[in-house]
PDB file of C-alpha atoms in Angstrom:
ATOM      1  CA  UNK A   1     -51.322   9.594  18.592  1.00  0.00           C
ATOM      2  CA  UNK A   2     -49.034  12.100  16.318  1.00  0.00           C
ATOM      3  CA  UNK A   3     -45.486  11.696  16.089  1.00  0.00           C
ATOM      4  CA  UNK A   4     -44.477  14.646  17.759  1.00  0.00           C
ATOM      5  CA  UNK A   5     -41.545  17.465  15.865  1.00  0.00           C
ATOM      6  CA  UNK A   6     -38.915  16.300  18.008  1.00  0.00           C
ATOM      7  CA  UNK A   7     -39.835  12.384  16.634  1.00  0.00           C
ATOM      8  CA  UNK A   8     -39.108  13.348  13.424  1.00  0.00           C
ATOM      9  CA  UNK A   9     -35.943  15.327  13.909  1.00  0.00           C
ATOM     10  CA  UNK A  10     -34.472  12.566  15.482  1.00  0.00           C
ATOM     11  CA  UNK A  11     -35.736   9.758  13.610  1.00  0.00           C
ATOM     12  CA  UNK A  12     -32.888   9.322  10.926  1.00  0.00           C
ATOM     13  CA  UNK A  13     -30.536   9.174  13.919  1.00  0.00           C
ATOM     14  CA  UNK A  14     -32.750   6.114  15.765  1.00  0.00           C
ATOM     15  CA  UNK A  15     -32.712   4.441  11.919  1.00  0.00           C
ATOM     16  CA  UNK A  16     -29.177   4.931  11.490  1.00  0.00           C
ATOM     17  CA  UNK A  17     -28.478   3.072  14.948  1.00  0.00           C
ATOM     18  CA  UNK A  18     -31.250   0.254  14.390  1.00  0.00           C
ATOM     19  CA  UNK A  19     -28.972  -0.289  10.857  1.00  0.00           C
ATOM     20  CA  UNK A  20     -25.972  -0.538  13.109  1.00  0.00           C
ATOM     21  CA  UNK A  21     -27.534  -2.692  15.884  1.00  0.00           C
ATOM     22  CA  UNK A  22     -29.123  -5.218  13.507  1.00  0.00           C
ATOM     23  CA  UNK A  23     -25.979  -5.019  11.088  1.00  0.00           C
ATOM     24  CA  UNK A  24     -23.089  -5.264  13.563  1.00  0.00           C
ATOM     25  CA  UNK A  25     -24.407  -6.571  16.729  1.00  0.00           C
ATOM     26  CA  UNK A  26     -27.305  -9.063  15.688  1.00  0.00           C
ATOM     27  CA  UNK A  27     -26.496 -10.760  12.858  1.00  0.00           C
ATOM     28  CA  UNK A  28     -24.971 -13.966  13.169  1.00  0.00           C
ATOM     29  CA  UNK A  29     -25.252 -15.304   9.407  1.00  0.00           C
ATOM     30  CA  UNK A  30     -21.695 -13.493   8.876  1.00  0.00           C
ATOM     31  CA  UNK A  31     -21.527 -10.636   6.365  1.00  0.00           C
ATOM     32  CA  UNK A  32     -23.758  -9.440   3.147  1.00  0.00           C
ATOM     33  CA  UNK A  33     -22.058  -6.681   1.691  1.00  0.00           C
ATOM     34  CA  UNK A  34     -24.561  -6.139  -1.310  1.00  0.00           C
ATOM     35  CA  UNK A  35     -26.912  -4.913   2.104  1.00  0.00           C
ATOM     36  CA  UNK A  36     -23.904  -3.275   3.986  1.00  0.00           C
ATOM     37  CA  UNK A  37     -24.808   0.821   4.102  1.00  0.00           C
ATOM     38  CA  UNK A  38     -21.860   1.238   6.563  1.00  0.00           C
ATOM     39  CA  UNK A  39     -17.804   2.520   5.953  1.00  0.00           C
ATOM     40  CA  UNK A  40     -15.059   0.227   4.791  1.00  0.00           C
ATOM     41  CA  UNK A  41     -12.107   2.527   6.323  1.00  0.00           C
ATOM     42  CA  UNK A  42      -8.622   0.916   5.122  1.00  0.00           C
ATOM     43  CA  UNK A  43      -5.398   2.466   5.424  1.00  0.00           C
ATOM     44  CA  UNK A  44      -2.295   2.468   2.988  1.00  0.00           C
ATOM     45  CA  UNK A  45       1.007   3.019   2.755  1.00  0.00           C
ATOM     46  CA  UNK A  46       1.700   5.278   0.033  1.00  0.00           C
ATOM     47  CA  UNK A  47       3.405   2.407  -2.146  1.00  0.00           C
ATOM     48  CA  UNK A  48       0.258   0.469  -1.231  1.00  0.00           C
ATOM     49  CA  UNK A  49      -2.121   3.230  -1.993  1.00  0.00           C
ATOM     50  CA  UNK A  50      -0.592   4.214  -5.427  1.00  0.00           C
ATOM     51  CA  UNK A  51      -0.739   0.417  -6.505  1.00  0.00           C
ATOM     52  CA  UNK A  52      -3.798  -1.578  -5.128  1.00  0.00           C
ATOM     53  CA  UNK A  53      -6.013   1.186  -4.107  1.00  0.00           C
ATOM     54  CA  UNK A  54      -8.164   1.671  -7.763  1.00  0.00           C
ATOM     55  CA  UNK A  55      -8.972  -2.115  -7.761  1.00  0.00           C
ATOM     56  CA  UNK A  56     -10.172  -2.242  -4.107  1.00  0.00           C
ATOM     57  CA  UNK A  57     -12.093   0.912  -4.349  1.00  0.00           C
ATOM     58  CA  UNK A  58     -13.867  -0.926  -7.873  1.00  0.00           C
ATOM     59  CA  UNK A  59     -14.622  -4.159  -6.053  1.00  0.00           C
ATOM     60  CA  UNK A  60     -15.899  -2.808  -3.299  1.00  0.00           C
ATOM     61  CA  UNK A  61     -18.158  -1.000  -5.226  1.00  0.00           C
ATOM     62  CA  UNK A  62     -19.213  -3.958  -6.924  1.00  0.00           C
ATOM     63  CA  UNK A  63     -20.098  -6.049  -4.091  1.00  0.00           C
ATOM     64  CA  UNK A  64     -21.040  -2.930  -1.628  1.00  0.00           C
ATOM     65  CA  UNK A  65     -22.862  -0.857  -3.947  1.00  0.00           C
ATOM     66  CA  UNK A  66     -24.375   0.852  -0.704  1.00  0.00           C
ATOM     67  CA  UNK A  67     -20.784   1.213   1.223  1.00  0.00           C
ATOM     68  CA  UNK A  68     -18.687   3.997   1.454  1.00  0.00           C
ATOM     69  CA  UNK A  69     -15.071   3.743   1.630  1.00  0.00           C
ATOM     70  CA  UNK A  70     -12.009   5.670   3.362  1.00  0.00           C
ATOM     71  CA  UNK A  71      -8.765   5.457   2.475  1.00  0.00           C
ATOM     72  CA  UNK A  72      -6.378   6.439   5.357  1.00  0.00           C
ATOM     73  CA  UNK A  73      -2.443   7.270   4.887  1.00  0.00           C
ATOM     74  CA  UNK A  74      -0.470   4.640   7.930  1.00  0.00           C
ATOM     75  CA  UNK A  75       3.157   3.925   8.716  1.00  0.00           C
ATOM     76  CA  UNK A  76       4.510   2.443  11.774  1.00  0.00           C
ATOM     77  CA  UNK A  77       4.293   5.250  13.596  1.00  0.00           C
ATOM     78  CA  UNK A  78       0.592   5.240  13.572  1.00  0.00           C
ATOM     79  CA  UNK A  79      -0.809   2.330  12.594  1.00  0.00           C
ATOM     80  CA  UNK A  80      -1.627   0.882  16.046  1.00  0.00           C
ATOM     81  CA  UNK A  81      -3.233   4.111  17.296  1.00  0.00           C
ATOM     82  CA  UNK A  82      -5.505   4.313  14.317  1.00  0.00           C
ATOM     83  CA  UNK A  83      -6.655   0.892  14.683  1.00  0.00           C
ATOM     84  CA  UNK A  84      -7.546   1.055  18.110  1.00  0.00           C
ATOM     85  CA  UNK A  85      -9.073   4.608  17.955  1.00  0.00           C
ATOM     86  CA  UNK A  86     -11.392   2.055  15.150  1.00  0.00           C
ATOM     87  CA  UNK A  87     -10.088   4.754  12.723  1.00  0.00           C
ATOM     88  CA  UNK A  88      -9.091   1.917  10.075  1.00  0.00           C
ATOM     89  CA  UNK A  89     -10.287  -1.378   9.748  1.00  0.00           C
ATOM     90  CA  UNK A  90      -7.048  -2.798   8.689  1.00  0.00           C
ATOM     91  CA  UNK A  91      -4.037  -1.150   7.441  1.00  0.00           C
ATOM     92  CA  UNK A  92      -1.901  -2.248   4.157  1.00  0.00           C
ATOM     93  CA  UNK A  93       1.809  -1.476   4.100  1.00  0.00           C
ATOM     94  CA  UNK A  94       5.029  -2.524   5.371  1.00  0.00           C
ATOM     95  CA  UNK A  95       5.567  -2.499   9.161  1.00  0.00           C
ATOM     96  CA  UNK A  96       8.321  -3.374  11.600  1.00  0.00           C
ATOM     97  CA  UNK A  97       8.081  -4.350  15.363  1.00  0.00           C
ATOM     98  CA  UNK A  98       4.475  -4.685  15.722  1.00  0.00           C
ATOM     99  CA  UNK A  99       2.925  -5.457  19.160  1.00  0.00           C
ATOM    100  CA  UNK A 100       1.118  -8.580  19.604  1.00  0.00           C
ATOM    101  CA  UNK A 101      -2.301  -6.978  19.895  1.00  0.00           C
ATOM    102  CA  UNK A 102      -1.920  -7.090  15.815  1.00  0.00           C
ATOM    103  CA  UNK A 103      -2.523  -9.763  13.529  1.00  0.00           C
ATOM    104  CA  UNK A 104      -0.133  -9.056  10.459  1.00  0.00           C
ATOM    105  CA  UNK A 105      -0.401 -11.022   7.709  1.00  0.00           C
ATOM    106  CA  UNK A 106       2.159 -11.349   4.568  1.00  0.00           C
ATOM    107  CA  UNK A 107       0.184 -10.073   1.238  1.00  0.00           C
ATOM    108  CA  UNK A 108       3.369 -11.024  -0.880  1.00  0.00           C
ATOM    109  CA  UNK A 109       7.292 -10.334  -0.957  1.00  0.00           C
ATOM    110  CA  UNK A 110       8.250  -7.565  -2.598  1.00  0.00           C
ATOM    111  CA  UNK A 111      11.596  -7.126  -4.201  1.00  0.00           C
ATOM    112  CA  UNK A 112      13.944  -3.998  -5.354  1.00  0.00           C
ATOM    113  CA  UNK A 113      14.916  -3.436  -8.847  1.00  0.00           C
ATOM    114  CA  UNK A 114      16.908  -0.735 -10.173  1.00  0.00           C
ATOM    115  CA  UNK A 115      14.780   1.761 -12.315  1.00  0.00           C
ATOM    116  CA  UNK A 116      15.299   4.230 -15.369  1.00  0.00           C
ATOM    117  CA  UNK A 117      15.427   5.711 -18.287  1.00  0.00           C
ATOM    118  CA  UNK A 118      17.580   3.559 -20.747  1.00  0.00           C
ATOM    119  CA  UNK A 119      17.517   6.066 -23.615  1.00  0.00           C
ATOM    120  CA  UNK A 120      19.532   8.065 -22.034  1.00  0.00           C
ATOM    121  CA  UNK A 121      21.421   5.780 -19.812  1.00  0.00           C
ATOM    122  CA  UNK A 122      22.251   3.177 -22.980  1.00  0.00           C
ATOM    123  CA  UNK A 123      23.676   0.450 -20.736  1.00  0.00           C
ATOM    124  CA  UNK A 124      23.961  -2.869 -21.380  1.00  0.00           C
ATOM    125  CA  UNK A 125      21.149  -5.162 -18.933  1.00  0.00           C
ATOM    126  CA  UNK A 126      21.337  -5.875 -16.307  1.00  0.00           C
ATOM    127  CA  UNK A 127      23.166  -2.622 -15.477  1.00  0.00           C
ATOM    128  CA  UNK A 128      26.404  -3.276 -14.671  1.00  0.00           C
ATOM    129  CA  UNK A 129      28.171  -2.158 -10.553  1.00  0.00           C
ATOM    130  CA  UNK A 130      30.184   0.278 -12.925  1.00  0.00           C
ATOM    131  CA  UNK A 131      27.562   1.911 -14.134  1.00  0.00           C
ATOM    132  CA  UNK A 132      25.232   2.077 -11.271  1.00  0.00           C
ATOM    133  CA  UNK A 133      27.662   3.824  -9.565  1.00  0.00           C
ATOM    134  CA  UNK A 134      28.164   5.929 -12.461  1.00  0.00           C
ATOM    135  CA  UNK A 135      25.035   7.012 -12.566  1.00  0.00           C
ATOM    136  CA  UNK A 136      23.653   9.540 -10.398  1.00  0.00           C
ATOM    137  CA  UNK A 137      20.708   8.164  -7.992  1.00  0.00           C
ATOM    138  CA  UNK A 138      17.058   9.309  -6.538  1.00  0.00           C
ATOM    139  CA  UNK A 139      15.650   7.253  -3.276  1.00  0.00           C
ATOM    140  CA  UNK A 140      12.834   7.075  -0.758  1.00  0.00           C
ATOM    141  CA  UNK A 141      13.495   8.373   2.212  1.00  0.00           C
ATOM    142  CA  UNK A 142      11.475   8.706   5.221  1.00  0.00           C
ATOM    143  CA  UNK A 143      14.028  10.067   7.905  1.00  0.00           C
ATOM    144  CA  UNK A 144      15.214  13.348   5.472  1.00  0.00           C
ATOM    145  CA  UNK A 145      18.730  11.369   5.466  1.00  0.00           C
ATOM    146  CA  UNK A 146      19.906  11.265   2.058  1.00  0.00           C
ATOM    147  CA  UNK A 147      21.348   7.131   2.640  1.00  0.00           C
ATOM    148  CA  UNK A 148      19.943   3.700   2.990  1.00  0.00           C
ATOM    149  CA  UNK A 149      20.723   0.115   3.796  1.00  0.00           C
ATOM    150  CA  UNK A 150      22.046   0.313   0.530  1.00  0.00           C
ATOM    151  CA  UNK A 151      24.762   2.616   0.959  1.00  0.00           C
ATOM    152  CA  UNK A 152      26.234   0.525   3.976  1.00  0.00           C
ATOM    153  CA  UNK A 153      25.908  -2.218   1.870  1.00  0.00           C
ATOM    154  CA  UNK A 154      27.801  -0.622  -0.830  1.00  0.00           C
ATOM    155  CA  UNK A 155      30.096   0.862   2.493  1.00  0.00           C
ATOM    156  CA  UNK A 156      30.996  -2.821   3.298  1.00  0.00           C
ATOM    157  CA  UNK A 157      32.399  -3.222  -0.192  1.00  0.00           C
ATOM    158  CA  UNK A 158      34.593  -0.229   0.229  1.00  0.00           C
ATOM    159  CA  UNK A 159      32.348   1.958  -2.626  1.00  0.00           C
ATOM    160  CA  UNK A 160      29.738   4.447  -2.635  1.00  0.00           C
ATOM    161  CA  UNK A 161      26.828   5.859  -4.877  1.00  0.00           C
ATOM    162  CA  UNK A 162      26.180   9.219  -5.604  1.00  0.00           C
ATOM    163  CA  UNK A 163      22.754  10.337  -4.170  1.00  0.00           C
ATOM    164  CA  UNK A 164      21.475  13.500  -5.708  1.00  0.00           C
ATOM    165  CA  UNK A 165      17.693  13.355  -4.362  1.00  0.00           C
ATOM    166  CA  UNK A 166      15.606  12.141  -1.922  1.00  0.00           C
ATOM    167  CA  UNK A 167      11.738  12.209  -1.077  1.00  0.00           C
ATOM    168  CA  UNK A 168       8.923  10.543   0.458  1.00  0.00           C
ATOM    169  CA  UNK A 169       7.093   9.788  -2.628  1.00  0.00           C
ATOM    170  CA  UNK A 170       7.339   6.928  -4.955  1.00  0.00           C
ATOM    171  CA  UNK A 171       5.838   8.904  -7.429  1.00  0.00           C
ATOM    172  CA  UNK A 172       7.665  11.768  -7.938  1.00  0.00           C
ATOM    173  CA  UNK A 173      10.681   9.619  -8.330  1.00  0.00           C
ATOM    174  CA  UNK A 174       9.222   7.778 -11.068  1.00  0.00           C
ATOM    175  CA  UNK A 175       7.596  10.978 -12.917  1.00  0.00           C
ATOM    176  CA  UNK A 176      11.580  12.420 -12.559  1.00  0.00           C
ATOM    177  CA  UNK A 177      12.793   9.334 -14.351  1.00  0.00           C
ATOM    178  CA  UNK A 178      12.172   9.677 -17.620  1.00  0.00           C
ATOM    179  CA  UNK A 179      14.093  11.660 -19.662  1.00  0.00           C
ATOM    180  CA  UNK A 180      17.077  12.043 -17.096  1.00  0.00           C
ATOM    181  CA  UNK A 181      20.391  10.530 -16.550  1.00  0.00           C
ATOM    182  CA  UNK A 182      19.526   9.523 -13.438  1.00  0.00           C
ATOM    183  CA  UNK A 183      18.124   6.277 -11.338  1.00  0.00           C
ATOM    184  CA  UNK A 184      16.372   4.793  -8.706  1.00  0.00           C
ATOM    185  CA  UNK A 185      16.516   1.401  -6.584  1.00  0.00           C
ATOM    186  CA  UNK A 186      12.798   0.756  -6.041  1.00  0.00           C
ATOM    187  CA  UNK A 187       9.612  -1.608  -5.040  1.00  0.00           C
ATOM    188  CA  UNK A 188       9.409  -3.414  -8.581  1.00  0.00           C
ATOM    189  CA  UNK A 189       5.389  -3.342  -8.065  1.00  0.00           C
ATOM    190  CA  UNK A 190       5.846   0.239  -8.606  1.00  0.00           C
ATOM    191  CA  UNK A 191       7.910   0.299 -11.233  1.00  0.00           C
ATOM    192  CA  UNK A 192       5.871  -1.982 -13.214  1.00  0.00           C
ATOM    193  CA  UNK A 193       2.294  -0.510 -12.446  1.00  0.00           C
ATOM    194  CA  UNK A 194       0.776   1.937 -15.010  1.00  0.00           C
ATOM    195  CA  UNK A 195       0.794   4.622 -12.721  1.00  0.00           C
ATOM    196  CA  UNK A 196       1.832   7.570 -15.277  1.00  0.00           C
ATOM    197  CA  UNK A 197       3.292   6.750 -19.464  1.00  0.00           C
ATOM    198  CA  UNK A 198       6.570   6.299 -19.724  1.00  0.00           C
ATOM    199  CA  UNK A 199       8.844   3.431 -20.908  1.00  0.00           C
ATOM    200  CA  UNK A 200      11.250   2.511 -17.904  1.00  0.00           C
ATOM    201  CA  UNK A 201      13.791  -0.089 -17.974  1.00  0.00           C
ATOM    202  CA  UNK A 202      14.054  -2.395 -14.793  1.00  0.00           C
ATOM    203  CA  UNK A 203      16.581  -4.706 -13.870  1.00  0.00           C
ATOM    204  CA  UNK A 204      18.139  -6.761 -11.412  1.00  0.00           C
ATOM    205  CA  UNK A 205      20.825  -4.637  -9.024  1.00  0.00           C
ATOM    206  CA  UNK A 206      24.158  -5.037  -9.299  1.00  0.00           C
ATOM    207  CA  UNK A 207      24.351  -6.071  -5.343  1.00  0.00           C
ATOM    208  CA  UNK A 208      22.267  -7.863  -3.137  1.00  0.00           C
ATOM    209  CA  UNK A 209      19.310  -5.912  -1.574  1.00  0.00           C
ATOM    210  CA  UNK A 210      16.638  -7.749   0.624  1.00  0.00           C
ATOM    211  CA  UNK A 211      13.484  -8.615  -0.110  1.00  0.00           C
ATOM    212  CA  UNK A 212      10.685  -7.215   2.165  1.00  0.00           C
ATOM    213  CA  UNK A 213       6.678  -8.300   2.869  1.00  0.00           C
ATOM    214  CA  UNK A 214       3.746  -6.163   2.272  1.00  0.00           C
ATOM    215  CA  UNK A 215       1.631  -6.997   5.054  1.00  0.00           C
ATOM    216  CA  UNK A 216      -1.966  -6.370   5.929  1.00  0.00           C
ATOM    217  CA  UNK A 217      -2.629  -5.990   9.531  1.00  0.00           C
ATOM    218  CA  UNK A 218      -5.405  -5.430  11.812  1.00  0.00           C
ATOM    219  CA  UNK A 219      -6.453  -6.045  15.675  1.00  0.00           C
ATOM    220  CA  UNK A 220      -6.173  -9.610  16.698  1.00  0.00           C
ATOM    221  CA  UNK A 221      -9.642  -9.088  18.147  1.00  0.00           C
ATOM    222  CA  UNK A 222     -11.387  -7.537  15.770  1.00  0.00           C
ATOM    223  CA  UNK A 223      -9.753 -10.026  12.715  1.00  0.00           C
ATOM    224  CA  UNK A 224     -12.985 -12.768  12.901  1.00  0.00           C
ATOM    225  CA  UNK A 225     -15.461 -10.053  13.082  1.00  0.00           C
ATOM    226  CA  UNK A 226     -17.640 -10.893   9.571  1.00  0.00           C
ATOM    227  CA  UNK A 227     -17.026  -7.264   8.255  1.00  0.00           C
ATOM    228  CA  UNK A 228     -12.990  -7.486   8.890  1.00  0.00           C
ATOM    229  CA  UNK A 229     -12.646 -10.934   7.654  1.00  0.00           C
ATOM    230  CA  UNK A 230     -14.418 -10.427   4.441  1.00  0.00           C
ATOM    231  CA  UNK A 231     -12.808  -7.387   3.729  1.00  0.00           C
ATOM    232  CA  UNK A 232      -9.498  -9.039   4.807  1.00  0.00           C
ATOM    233  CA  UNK A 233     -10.402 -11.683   2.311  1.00  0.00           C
ATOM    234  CA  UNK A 234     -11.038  -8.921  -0.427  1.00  0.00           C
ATOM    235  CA  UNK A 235      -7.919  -7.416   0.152  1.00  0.00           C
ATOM    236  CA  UNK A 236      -5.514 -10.647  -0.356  1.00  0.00           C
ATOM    237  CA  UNK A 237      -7.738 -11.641  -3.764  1.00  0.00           C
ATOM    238  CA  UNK A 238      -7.293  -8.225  -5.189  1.00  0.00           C
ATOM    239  CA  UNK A 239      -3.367  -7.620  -4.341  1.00  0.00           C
ATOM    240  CA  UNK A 240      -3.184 -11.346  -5.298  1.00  0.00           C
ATOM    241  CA  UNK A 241      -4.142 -10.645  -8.668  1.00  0.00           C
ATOM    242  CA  UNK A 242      -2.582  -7.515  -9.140  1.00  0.00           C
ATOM    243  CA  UNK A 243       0.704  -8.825  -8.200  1.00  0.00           C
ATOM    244  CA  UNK A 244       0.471 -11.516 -10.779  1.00  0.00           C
ATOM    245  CA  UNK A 245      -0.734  -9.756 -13.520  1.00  0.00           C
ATOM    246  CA  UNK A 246       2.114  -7.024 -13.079  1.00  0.00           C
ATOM    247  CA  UNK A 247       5.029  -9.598 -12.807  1.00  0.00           C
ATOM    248  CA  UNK A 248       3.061 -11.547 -15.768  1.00  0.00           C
ATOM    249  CA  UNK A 249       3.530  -8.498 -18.198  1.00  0.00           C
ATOM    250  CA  UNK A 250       7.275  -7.708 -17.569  1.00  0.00           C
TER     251      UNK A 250
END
């Protein structure tokens, strides 16, 4: 009996599912990446992306030689659709009012530090309240509005900044840095990350700004299945380091 043309036209479909079914559905001895021919599909934040991305991409590649990976942009917005459409594995960003369908947890605690060029600025550190608001200032801004919790912050004192620019991207700010009499309140793990050359001082803020988590979430039902833990796993060792090399260099 010959295989007949049909048998071989769909035969690397039928292989591709008997990889799946053994892989996903029959194994029970938890997961072997350096066998794993599937996708590892995370999604970032932007921050997230720009900072922790290259080392997860190189590990993974180093212990799934045979995966291939997606990297997905998430916010709130759409972080809970894309994890139950099984668009993302598990998402890496910061995240507010989460249902309980998630399971979020806390990577490390990020702080704000005020960013720029000091040969230009030539103030004394940490930069003094007169001279932040002195100095004309860039921020992140998701909602187009040109004002953060910092400004009522700095409205509760009875003072204002002046804010000359705002965007969505972290690294445009930091590329417009150098050079300019400007700066910029921002994440210190992307200030401090070797994202583009330049010599940037940081420093402490002249007022109190909260801390915030970078959290890695995923569905509380899918968060013991072997793939989602491992790479769960992979994820905290690698922003683990990262974090403590970075603050280890300043």
């Amino acid at each position: 009996m010959r295989p007949t043309t049909r048998a071989y036209e769909i035969e690397p479909k039928v292989r591709q599912i008997m990889r799946i079914f053994s892989q996903e559905i029959l194994s029970t001895n938890g997961f072997e990446p350096a066998q794993f021919e599937g996708l590892f599909k995370v999604g970032f934040s932007d921050y997230a992306e720009q900072i922790f991305a290259p080392q997860l991409f190189d590990q993974l590649q180093s212990l799934a030689p045979n995966a291939k990976v997606l990297f997905k942009p998430v916010d709130t917005s759409n972080c809970v659709e894309l994890l139950e459409a099984r668009e993302v594995d598990l998402c890496i960003g910061v995240f507010s009012e989460l249902p309980n369908k998630l399971r979020s947890t806390s990577l490390y605690r990020e702080r704000h530090l005020c960013t720029f060029d000091n040969t230009v600025l030539n103030c004394n550190l940490p930069i003094s309240l007169e001279d932040y608001l002195d100095t004309p200032q860039m921020i992140i801004t998701a909602n187009q509005a040109l004002t953060s919790q910092v400004d009522k912050t700095l409205a509760q004192m009875e003072i204002k900044r002046n804010v000359v620019l705002g965007t969505t991207r972290f690294l445009t700010i930091r590329r417009m840095l150098t050079g300019r009499r400007v700066l910029a309140v921002m994440a210190e793990m992307v200030g401090r990350s070797t994202l583009i050359e330049d010599s940037l001082t940081l420093c402490e803020p002249p007022i109190d700004i909260p801390d915030f988590d970078v959290e890695m979430v995923s569905l509380r039902g899918d968060s013991q299945h072997p793939r989602i833990l491992w790479l769960s796993e992979l994820v905290k060792e690698v922003v683990t380091e990262k974090v403590t090399r970075l603050r280890g260099e300043k």
